[in-house]
Amino acid sequence: MLDLLGNGIVTVLQLKYMVPLLIGTFAGVIGGALPGFTITLTVIVILPFTYGLDPLAGLAAMTGVYVGGSTGGLITACLIGIPGTPSAIATTFDGFPMARNGQPGRAIWLGVWASVWGGLLGALFLVFLTGPLAAIALEFGPWEYFALFVLAMAMVAGLAEASLLKGLISTAIGLLITVIGTDPIASVPRFTFGSDFIGGGFPFLPVLIGIFAFAQIMTDIEKLKGPQARAPGIANATFERFSHLKVNWEIFKQPFLLLWSTIVGLIIGILPAIGGSASSVMAYDQAKKFSKTPELFGKGHPEGIIASEASNNANVSGSLMTIMAFGIPGDAVTAVMLGAMTIHGIQSGPLFVSQNPGLAYGIYGAYILAHPLMLVMCWAFMPIMIRITNVRLAVLAPVIMVLCIMGAYALNNTMQSVYVLLIFGVVGYGLVKAGFPLAPLILGLILGDQIEINLIRAIMTDGNLWLFLTRPISGGLLAAAALSVALAIWQHLRHQKRTAGEEDPDF
Amino acid sequence: MRLGRDGIAGLIGLAVSLFLLPFAFGLPRLPIVPIGPGFYPALVLTFMAAMCALLVLQDVVAQRRSKPAASDTPAGPKRAYELVAGAFAVVAVYIFLMPLLGFRIATALFVAAFQLVLERPASPRQWALLAALAVGTSALTHLVFERYLSVLLPRGTWTGW
C-alpha cells in the first residue's frame, strides 16, 4: 500500500499533474476566500478546463480546489468576520476577535497550519481506511445499496434547516429529473412526450451547474443594492510580526484537540452530503466542551480556530473516502467530481480502488501534496489573494457565467446542454426563492439512477420485498433512515419553536 | 383560504406530480422485468404528491394560526430583483445569439451587457475596464478552449466567425 502511495505521489509530482493541482489549489484558496463564492462554484468554474485533461490531472485540479477552498474561507472569516465558505463559519467565532485584537497574522496562520495538519492527518485515514470501507461495500447486494442510498437521502433531507418536508420534496424533484428519458433496464422512453430534446434525459452536469451556479450567482446579485454588498474591504490588511514556530507549537501542545477535531471532520465528511460547515461547528463545540478554558471561546481563543480549521480540512478526506468506497458523493463538490469521473468513463464505488489503483493513489497523492502547496501559496501570495477577494461582483459574475456555460457546452460540444443549463438555472433559482434546499435535490439527482437500478435488480433476483427489511445490513440501514427522519422531525419541531418569526436563509 | 409561499410551491409540485402520474401508470409492462419501467417513477411521483399535499396542508394551518402582519413590522433586507431579471434576460439572449453570432462576438457582447446590467460605469476608466474585460474574456476563453483543450466553440451562422 505504501509503495502504491509513493507511486501516486511521484506521479502527481510530474509537471502535467502538478500544474493543474497548483492552479486548482490557488483557485480554491481564492474561491474559498470570496464570500458568496463557494467551493462548489469554484469547482464548477474549473470543471470545463478538466474535460480535455488526463483523468488524474482533472481530478488533481478538483482536489486542489477542494483543499484550497476549505482553507481559503478562513481569510475573510478572520479579517472581516464573514466566512468565505460555510465551512469556515466556526473560524469567525475566534478568528475575527483575534484579528480585531491586533493579531490578524496569528489568526490566519493558526488556521492555515491547523488546516494543513488536520488535512494531513485526515489523509492517513483516507489512505488506510478507504480499502477496508470498500471491502465492506463489496459485501453489499442490491438490497443494501438501495437501503444505503435511501439512508443518504433521508439524512440529507433531514438536514434542511427550514423544513423537513421541503427537504424531502427537493429529494423527490432530484429523483424525478433522473426518470425523464429512457429507463435504465429496457430503454422505454418516459415523460419525453415525443421530444428529441429530452429523449435521452437531462445530462447530469448541466443540470447540476444550472441549479447550483445560477442559484448562487443570482442570489448574490439580489444583494447588490443592499447593505451586504458594502462589506468592509480587506485589501489594505496588514499583518503583525509573528513566529510560525510559535503558531505550530500552539497547535501541537494540544495533540488531542487536533486529533479529535480531525476525527470529527472525518466522520462528518464520510456521512453523505452533510458538509464542512457542520463539521467545523461540531468540532468547535467539542473543543469548547473539552477545553480547560471554555470561557475564552468567542474572544479570540486559538483552540477555536484550530478545531474549526483542522476539522473542515479533514472533512475533505472523509468526503473523498465516501466517493471512493461507496460511489456516493459526500457533498456537492464531490458530486461534481463524480460527474467528472463519469465523463472520463470511470465508475466510482467499491471496486474503484482495486480496479484503478493508479488513479486512486494518484488522488491520494494529489490530496496530500495539495496541503504543502496551499501552505506555500498562502505564504507567497497572501497579499495578491487578498486583493483578488476585493474584485466586484459586477466584474466576477459575467466571467463565471461564461465559464459555467462553457462547462455545459464542452461536455459534448452541443448547445442542447446549454439550453438544459438555462432551464435548470431558472428552476434552481425558483427553488431557492421558494425556500427549498438544493443539497437533497443534488443527491437525488446523483443517486436516482442507481436507486432505480438496485431496486429492480433486487426484485428481479427475488420478488420478496421483505428482504429489504430482513437482510441485516439492509434492514439496519433502512432503520437508520427511519430514525434519521424521526430525529429530523423532532429537531425541526424544536427549531421552529426557537426561530419562530426569523427570516429563512437563502440556502 | 389564504396561501403562503410554501402553499403555492406545494400546489405547483402537487399539480406536476398528478399530471405525470397517469403517464407513469400508462407505461408498458415488459415480460422480462417484473415491475416495469413505470413502477419507480410512479413511486417517486406518489411520494412527491404526498409530500406536496402535506406542505400545502402545513401552510394552510400556519396561515390560519398566524396573525396579520403589523404595518410597522421592519422590512427585510432590500433585494434587487430587477437586477436578477435583467441578468437572466441577458443570459437567455446570449445563449440564443451564440449559434447566430458565434462564440467570440456573443461572449464579448454578453460580458459587456452583463456588467452594464449590474453596475453602470461612472468614469471613462470604468468604461475602458468594461470593454477590456469583455474582449479579454472572449479572447482568452476562445484561446484556452479551442487551442489547448480541443473544444470546438460555436461558429455564428450569421457571421461565420
XYZ file of C-alpha atoms in Angstrom, chain A residues 183 185-186 456-457 459-460, chain B residues 28-37:
17
model
C -35.498 3.759 -18.415
C -33.308 -1.544 -17.901
C -35.436 -1.732 -21.067
C -35.144 -3.501 -9.920
C -32.123 -5.819 -9.532
C -36.786 -7.507 -7.175
C -35.560 -9.402 -10.257
C -45.897 -0.558 -20.995
C -45.173 -3.598 -18.807
C -42.368 -5.863 -20.008
C -42.259 -9.648 -19.534
C -38.561 -9.705 -18.564
C -38.795 -7.049 -15.837
C -41.235 -7.892 -13.038
C -42.030 -4.316 -12.035
C -41.928 -2.464 -15.381
C -40.499 0.960 -16.304
